PDB file of C-alpha atoms in Angstrom:
ATOM      1  CA  GLU B   1       0.003   0.002   0.004  1.00 67.00           C
ATOM      2  CA  TYR B   2       1.291   3.461  -0.939  1.00 78.00           C
ATOM      3  CA  ALA B   3       0.837   6.704   0.974  1.00 83.00           C
ATOM      4  CA  GLU B   4       0.744  10.087  -0.710  1.00 93.00           C
ATOM      5  CA  LEU B   5       3.770  12.296  -0.196  1.00 95.00           C
ATOM      6  CA  THR B   6       3.425  15.329   2.023  1.00 96.00           C
ATOM      7  CA  VAL B   7       3.162  18.552  -0.011  1.00 96.00           C
ATOM      8  CA  CYS B   8       4.940  21.559   1.461  1.00 97.00           C
ATOM      9  CA  ASP B   9       2.984  24.843   1.546  1.00 96.00           C
ATOM     10  CA  THR B  10       5.230  27.020  -0.642  1.00 92.00           C
ATOM     11  CA  GLY B  11       4.075  30.201   1.081  1.00 93.00           C
ATOM     12  CA  THR B  12       5.166  29.119   4.561  1.00 97.00           C
ATOM     13  CA  GLN B  13       7.357  26.022   4.180  1.00 98.00           C
ATOM     14  CA  PHE B  14      10.260  24.526   2.280  1.00 98.00           C
ATOM     15  CA  GLU B  15      11.304  20.918   1.731  1.00 98.00           C
ATOM     16  CA  SER B  16      14.043  20.358   4.334  1.00 97.00           C
ATOM     17  CA  ILE B  17      14.420  16.618   3.652  1.00 97.00           C
ATOM     18  CA  ALA B  18      13.632  15.132   0.260  1.00 97.00           C
ATOM     19  CA  PRO B  19      11.528  11.971   0.109  1.00 96.00           C
ATOM     20  CA  THR B  20      13.132   8.600  -0.549  1.00 94.00           C
ATOM     21  CA  ALA B  21      11.659   5.298  -1.630  1.00 90.00           C
ATOM     22  CA  SER B  22      10.935   4.502   2.024  1.00 92.00           C
ATOM     23  CA  THR B  23      10.434   7.877   3.727  1.00 94.00           C
ATOM     24  CA  ASN B  24       8.160  10.865   3.299  1.00 96.00           C
ATOM     25  CA  ARG B  25       9.488  14.365   2.624  1.00 97.00           C
ATOM     26  CA  VAL B  26       9.904  16.684   5.597  1.00 98.00           C
ATOM     27  CA  CYS B  27       8.661  20.282   5.404  1.00 98.00           C
ATOM     28  CA  SER B  28      10.026  23.032   7.662  1.00 98.00           C
ATOM     29  CA  SER B  29       8.730  26.519   8.352  1.00 98.00           C
ATOM     30  CA  LEU B  30      10.258  29.386   6.398  1.00 98.00           C
ATOM     31  CA  ALA B  31      12.222  31.951   8.411  1.00 97.00           C
ATOM     32  CA  VAL B  32      10.456  35.268   8.989  1.00 96.00           C
ATOM     33  CA  CYS B  33      12.822  38.200   8.763  1.00 97.00           C
ATOM     34  CA  GLY B  34      10.745  40.600  10.876  1.00 94.00           C
ATOM     35  CA  SER B  35      11.076  44.371  11.247  1.00 95.00           C
ATOM     36  CA  THR B  36      14.764  44.454  12.304  1.00 96.00           C
ATOM     37  CA  LYS B  37      16.062  42.214   9.508  1.00 97.00           C
ATOM     38  CA  TYR B  38      16.013  42.035   5.718  1.00 97.00           C
ATOM     39  CA  GLU B  39      16.034  39.079   3.328  1.00 97.00           C
ATOM     40  CA  THR B  40      19.498  38.348   1.884  1.00 97.00           C
ATOM     41  CA  VAL B  41      18.674  35.067   0.140  1.00 97.00           C
ATOM     42  CA  ALA B  42      15.208  34.190  -1.166  1.00 96.00           C
ATOM     43  CA  ALA B  43      13.567  30.922  -0.223  1.00 96.00           C
ATOM     44  CA  THR B  44      13.259  28.155  -2.779  1.00 96.00           C
ATOM     45  CA  ALA B  45      11.209  24.966  -2.761  1.00 96.00           C
ATOM     46  CA  SER B  46      14.135  23.211  -1.055  1.00 96.00           C
ATOM     47  CA  SER B  47      15.912  25.959   0.911  1.00 97.00           C
ATOM     48  CA  ASN B  48      15.035  28.428   3.638  1.00 98.00           C
ATOM     49  CA  ARG B  49      15.293  32.182   3.186  1.00 97.00           C
ATOM     50  CA  GLU B  50      18.186  33.898   4.901  1.00 98.00           C
ATOM     51  CA  CYS B  51      17.937  37.128   6.878  1.00 98.00           C
ATOM     52  CA  ALA B  52      20.474  39.643   8.155  1.00 98.00           C
ATOM     53  CA  ASP B  53      20.226  42.449  10.708  1.00 98.00           C
ATOM     54  CA  LEU B  54      19.387  45.845   9.323  1.00 98.00           C
ATOM     55  CA  THR B  55      22.071  48.494   9.715  1.00 98.00           C
ATOM     56  CA  VAL B  56      21.213  51.114  12.327  1.00 97.00           C
ATOM     57  CA  CYS B  57      22.513  54.606  11.662  1.00 97.00           C
ATOM     58  CA  THR B  58      24.460  55.936  14.629  1.00 95.00           C
ATOM     59  CA  ASP B  59      24.752  59.451  16.021  1.00 93.00           C
ATOM     60  CA  GLY B  60      26.531  61.579  13.447  1.00 93.00           C
ATOM     61  CA  GLN B  61      25.126  59.593  10.509  1.00 95.00           C
ATOM     62  CA  TYR B  62      22.120  59.965   8.249  1.00 95.00           C
ATOM     63  CA  GLU B  63      20.212  57.438   6.168  1.00 97.00           C
ATOM     64  CA  THR B  64      21.106  57.396   2.467  1.00 97.00           C
ATOM     65  CA  THR B  65      19.121  54.273   1.533  1.00 97.00           C
ATOM     66  CA  ALA B  66      15.893  53.347   3.297  1.00 97.00           C
ATOM     67  CA  ALA B  67      15.548  49.847   4.682  1.00 96.00           C
ATOM     68  CA  GLY B  68      13.204  47.454   2.931  1.00 95.00           C
ATOM     69  CA  SER B  69      12.254  43.798   3.152  1.00 95.00           C
ATOM     70  CA  HIS B  70      15.025  42.951   0.648  1.00 95.00           C
ATOM     71  CA  VAL B  71      17.316  45.974   1.066  1.00 96.00           C
ATOM     72  CA  ASN B  72      19.624  46.955   3.905  1.00 98.00           C
ATOM     73  CA  ARG B  73      19.640  50.498   5.184  1.00 97.00           C
ATOM     74  CA  ALA B  74      22.734  52.543   4.191  1.00 98.00           C
ATOM     75  CA  CYS B  75      24.157  55.311   6.338  1.00 97.00           C
ATOM     76  CA  LYS B  76      26.660  58.060   5.685  1.00 97.00           C
ATOM     77  CA  ASP B  77      28.535  60.294   8.070  1.00 96.00           C
ATOM     78  CA  CYS B  78      27.097  63.773   8.462  1.00 94.00           C
ATOM     79  CA  PRO B  79      29.226  66.618   7.127  1.00 91.00           C
ATOM     80  CA  GLU B  80      31.340  68.273   9.815  1.00 82.00           C
ATOM     81  CA  ALA B  81      29.403  70.789  11.956  1.00 71.00           C
ATOM     82  CA  HIS B  82      26.076  69.104  11.070  1.00 62.00           C
ATOM     83  CA  PHE B  83      24.036  66.561  12.966  1.00 57.00           C
TER      84      PHE B  83
END
């Protein structure tokens, strides 16, 4: 008797272990980058997405590129005598 293979939900899961002749596939939850991280590597059907911490501009810097879900924030030092 044969059992149907598990189907991973592509919106929330990836195939972490491929099926074999004697075992079912294993699906794992996709990482969620959240508001303090951005996606550096997109998820595929068989790999998880990768996230990195967003750069935080420090005192004496200003934002030159806004952060986004797939883009890191960029900062630049303020000109002298400015803040």
